[in-house]
Tab-separated table of N, CA, C and O in Angstrom:
chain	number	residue	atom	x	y	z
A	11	UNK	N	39.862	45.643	128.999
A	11	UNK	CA	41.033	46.491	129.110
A	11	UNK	C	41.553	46.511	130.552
A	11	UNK	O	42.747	46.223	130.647
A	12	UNK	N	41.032	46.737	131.480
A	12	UNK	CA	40.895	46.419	133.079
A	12	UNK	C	41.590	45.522	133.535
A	12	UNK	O	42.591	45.553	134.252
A	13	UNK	N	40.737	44.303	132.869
A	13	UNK	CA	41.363	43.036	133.459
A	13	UNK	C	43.285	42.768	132.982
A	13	UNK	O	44.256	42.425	133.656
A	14	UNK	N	43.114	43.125	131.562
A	14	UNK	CA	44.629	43.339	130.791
A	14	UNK	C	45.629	44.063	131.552
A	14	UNK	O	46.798	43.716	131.378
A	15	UNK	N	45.408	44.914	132.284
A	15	UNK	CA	46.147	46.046	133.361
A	15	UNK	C	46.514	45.159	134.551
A	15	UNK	O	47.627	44.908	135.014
A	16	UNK	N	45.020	44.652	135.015
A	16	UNK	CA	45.039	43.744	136.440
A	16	UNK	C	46.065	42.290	136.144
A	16	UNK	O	46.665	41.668	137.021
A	17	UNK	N	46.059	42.080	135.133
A	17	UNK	CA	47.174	41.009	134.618
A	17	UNK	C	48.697	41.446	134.855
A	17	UNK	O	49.445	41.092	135.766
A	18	UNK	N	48.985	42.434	133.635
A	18	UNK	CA	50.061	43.323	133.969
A	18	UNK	C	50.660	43.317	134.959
A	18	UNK	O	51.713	42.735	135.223
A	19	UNK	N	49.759	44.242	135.840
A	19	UNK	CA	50.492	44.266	137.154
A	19	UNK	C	50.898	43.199	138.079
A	19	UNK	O	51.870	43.260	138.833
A	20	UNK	N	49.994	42.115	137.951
A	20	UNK	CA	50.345	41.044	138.968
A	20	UNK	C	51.318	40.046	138.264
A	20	UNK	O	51.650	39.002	138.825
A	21	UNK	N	51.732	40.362	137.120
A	21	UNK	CA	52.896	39.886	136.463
A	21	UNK	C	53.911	40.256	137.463
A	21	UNK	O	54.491	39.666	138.374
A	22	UNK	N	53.920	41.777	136.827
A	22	UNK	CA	55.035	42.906	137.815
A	22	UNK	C	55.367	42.546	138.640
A	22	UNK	O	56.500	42.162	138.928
A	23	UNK	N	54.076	42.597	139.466
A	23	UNK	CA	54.193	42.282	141.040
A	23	UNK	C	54.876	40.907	141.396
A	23	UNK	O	55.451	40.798	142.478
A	24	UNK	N	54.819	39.733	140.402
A	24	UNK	CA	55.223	38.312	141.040
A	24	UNK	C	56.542	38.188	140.537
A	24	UNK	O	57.309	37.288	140.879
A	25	UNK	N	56.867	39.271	139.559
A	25	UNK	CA	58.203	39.059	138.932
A	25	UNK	C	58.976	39.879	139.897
A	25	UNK	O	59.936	39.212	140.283
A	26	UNK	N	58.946	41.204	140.511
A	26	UNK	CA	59.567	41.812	141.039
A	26	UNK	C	59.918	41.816	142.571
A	26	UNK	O	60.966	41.955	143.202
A	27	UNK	N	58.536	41.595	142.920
A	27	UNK	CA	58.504	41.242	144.326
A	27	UNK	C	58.987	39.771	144.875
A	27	UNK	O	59.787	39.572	145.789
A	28	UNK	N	58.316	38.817	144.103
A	28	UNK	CA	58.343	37.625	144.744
A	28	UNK	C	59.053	37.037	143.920
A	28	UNK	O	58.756	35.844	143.985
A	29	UNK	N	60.202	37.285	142.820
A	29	UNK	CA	61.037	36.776	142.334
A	29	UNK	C	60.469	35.440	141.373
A	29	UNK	O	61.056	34.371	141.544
A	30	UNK	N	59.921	35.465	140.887
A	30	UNK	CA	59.417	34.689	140.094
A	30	UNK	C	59.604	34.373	138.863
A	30	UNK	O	59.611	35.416	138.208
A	31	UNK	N	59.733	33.630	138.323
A	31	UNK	CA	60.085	33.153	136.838
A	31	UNK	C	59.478	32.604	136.036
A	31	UNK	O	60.119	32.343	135.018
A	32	UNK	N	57.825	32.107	136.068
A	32	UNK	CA	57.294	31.873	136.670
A	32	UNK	C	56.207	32.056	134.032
A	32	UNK	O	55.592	31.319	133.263
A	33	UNK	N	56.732	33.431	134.047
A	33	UNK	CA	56.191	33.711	132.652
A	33	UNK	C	57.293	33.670	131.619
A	33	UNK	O	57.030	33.792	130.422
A	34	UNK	N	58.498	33.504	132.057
A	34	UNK	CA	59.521	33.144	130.694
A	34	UNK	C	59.066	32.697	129.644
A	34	UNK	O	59.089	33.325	128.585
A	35	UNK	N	58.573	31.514	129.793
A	35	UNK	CA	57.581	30.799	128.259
A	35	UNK	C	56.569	31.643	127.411
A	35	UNK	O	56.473	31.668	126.184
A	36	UNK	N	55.716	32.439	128.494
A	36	UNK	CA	54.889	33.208	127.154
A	36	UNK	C	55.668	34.545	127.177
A	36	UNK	O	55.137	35.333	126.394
A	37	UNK	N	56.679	35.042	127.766
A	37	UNK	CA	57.069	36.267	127.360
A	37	UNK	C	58.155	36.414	125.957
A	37	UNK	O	58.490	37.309	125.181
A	38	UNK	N	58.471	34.893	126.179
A	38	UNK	CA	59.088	34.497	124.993
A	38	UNK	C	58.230	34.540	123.373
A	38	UNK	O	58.392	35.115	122.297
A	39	UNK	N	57.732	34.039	123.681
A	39	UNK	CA	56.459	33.706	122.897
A	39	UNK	C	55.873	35.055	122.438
A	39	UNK	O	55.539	35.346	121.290
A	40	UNK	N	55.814	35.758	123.443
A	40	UNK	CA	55.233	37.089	122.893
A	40	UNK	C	56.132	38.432	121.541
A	40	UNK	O	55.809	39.445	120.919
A	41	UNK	N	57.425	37.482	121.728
A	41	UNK	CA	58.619	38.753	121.413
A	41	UNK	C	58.079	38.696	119.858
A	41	UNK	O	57.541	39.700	119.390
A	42	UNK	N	58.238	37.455	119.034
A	42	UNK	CA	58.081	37.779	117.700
A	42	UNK	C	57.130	38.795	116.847
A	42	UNK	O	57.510	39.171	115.739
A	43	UNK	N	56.033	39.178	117.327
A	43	UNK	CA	54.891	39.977	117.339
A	43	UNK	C	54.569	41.162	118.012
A	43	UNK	O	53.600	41.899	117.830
A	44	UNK	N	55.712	41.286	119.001
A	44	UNK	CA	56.011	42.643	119.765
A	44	UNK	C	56.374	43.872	119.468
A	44	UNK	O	57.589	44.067	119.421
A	45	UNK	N	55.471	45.009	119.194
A	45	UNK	CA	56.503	46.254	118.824
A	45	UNK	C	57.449	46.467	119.700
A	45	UNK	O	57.874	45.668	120.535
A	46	UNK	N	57.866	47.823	119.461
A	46	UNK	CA	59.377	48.238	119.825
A	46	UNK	C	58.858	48.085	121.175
A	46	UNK	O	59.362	47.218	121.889
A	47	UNK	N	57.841	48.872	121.654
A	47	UNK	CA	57.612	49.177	123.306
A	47	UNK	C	57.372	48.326	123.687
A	47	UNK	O	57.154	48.579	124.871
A	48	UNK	N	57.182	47.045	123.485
A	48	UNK	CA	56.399	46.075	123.899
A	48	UNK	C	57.481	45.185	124.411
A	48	UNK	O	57.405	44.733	125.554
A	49	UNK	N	58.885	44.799	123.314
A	49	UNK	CA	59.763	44.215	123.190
A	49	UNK	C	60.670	44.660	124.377
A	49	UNK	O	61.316	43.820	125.002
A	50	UNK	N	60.712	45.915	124.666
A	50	UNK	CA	61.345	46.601	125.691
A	50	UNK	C	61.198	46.030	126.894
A	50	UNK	O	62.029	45.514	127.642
A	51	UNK	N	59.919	46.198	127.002
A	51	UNK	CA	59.383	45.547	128.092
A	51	UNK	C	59.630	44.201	128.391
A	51	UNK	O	59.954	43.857	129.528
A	52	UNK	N	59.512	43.464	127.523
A	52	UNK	CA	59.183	41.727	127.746
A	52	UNK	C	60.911	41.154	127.574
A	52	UNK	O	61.286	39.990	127.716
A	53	UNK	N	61.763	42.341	127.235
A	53	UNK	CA	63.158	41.894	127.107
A	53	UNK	C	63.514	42.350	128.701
A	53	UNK	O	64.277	41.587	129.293
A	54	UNK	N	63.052	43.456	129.392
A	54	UNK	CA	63.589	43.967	130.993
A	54	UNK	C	62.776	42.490	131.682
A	54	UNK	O	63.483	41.643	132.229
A	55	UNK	N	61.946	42.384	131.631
A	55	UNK	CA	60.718	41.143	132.575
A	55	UNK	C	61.896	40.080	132.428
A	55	UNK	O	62.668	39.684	133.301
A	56	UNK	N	61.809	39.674	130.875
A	56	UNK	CA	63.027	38.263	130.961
A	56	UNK	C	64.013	37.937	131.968
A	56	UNK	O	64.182	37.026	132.779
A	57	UNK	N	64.916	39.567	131.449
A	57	UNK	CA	65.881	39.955	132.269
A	57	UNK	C	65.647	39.217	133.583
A	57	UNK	O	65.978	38.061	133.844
A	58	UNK	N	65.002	40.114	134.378
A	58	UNK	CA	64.370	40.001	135.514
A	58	UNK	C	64.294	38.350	136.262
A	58	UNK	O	64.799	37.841	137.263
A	59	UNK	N	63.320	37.854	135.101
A	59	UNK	CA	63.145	36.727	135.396
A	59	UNK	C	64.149	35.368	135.422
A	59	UNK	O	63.855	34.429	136.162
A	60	UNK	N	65.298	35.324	134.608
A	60	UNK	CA	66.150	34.818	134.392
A	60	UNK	C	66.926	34.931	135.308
A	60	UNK	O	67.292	33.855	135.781
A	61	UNK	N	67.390	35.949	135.820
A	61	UNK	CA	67.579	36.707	136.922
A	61	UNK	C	67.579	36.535	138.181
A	61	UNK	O	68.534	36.843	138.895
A	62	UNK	N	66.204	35.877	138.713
A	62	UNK	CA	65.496	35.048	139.890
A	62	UNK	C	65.726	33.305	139.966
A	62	UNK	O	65.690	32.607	140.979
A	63	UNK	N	65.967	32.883	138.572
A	63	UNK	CA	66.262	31.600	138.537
A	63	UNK	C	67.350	31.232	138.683
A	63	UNK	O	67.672	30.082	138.385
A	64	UNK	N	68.232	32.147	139.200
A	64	UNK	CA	70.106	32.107	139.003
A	64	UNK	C	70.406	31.703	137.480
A	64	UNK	O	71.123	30.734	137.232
A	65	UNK	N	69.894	32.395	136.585
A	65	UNK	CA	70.636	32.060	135.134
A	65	UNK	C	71.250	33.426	134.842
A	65	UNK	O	70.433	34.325	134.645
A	66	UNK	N	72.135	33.641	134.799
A	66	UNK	CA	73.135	34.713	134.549
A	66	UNK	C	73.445	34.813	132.776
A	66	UNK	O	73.557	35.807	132.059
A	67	UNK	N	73.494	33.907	132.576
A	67	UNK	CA	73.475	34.382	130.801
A	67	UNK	C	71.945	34.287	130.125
A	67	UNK	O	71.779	34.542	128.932
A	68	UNK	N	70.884	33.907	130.976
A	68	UNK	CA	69.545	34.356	130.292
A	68	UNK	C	69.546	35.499	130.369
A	68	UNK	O	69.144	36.151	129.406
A	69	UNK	N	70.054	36.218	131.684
A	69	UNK	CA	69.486	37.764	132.065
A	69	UNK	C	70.694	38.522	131.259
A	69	UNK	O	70.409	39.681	130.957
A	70	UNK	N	71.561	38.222	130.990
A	70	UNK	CA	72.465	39.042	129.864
A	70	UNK	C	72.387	38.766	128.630
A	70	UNK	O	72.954	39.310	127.683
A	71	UNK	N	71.582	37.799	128.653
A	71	UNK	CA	71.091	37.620	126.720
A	71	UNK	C	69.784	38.926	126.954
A	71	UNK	O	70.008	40.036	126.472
A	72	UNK	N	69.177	38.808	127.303
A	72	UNK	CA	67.924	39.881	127.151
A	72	UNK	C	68.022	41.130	127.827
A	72	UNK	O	66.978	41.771	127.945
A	73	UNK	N	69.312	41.704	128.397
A	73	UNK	CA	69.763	42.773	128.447
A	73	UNK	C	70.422	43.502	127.528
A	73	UNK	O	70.417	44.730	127.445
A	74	UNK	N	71.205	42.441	126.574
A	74	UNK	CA	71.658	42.686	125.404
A	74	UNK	C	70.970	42.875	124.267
A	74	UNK	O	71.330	43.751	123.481
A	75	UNK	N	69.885	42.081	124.020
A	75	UNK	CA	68.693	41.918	122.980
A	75	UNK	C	68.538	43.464	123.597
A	75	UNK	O	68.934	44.392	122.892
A	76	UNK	N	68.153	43.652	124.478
A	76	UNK	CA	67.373	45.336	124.759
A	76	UNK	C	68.470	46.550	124.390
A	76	UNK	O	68.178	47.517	123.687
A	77	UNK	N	69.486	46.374	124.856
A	77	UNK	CA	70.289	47.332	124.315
A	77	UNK	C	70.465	47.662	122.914
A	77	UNK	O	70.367	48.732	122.313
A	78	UNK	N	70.735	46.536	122.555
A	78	UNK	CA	70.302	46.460	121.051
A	78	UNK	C	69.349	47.119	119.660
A	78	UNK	O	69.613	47.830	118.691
A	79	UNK	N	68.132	46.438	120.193
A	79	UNK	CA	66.786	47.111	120.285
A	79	UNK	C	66.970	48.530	120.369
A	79	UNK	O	66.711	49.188	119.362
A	80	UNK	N	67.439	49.202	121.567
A	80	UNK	CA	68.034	50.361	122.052
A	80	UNK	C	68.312	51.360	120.810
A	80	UNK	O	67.604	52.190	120.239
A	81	UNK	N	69.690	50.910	120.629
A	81	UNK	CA	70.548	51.389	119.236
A	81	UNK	C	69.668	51.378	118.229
A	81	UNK	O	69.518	52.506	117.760
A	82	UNK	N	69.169	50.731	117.827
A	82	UNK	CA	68.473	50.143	116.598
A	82	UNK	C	67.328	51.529	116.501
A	82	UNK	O	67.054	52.148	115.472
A	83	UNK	N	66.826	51.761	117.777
A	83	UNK	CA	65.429	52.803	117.305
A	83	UNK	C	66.139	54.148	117.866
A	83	UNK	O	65.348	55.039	118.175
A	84	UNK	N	67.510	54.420	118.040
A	84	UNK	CA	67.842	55.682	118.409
A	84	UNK	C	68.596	55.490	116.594
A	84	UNK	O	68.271	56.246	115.679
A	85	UNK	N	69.122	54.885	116.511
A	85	UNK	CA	69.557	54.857	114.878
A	85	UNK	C	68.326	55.347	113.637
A	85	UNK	O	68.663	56.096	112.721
A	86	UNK	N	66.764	54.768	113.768
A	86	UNK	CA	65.757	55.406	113.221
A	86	UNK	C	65.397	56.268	113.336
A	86	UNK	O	64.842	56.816	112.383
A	87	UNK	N	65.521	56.992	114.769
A	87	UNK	CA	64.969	58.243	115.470
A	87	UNK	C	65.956	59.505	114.357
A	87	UNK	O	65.515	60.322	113.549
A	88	UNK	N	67.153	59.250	114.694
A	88	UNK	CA	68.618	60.120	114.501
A	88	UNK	C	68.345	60.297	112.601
A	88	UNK	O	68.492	61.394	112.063
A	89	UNK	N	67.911	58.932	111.739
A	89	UNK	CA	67.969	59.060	110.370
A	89	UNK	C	66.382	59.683	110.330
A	89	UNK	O	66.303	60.410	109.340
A	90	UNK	N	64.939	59.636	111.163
A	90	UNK	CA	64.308	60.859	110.631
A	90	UNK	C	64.265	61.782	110.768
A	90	UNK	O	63.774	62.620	110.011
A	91	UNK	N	64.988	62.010	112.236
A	91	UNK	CA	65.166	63.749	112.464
A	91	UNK	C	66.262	64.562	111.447
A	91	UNK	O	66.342	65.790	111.471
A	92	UNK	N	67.018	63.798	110.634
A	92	UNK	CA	68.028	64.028	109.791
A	92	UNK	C	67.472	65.197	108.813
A	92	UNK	O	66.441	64.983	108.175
A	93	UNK	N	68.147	66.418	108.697
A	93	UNK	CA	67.608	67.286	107.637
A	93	UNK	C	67.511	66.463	106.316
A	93	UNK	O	68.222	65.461	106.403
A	94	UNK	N	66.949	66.546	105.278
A	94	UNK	CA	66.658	66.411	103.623
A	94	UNK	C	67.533	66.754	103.317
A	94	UNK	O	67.628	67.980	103.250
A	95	UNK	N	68.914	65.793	102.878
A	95	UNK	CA	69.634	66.852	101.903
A	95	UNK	C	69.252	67.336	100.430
A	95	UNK	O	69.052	66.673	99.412
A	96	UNK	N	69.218	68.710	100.653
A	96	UNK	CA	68.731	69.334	98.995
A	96	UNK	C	69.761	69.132	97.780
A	96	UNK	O	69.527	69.117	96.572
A	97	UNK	N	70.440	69.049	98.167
A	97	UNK	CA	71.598	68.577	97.054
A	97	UNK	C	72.458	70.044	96.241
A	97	UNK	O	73.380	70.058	95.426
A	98	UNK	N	71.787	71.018	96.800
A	98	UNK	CA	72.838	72.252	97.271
A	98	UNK	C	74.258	71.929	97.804
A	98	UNK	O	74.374	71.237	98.816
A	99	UNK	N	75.437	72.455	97.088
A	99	UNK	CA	76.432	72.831	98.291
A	99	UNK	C	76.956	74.238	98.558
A	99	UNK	O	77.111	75.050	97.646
A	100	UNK	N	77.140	74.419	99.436
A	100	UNK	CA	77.877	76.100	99.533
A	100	UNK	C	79.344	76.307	99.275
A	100	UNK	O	79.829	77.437	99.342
């Protein structure tokens, strides 16, 4: 679990700091099998990373995929907080 964190971060760290691009291939790789939080994540990193390589429509394809994503689980959130309609009217 440790080491999984110590990974993580030095992802972070090489993507953010040192501009790196460096995991595009497996972050790609990772999306199909990704939950929501996960996808979030590996769609901002892309971003990021695409980003550092001067590709301007990688980093707005996976800003968009995230926004997306976005809508999509505020749209699930909004239909379970939704009262039951009883089928009453007043």
């Amino acid at each position: 679990m440790l080491q999984l964190m110590v990974e993580d971060l030095t992802q972070l760290y090489e993507i953010m700091a040192n501009k790196s691009s460096a995991y595009i291939e497996d972050m790609e790789a990772q999306l199909d099998d990704a939950d929501p939080a996960t996808k979030h994540r590996l769609h901002y990193l892309l971003s990021l990373q695409y980003a550092n390589k001067g590709d301007k429509k990688g980093a707005a394809r996976y800003t968009e995929l995230d926004s997306k994503l976005f809508e999509e689980l505020e749209k699930e959130s909004a239909a379970e907080q939704a009262p039951a309609d009883s089928g009453s009217s007043c």
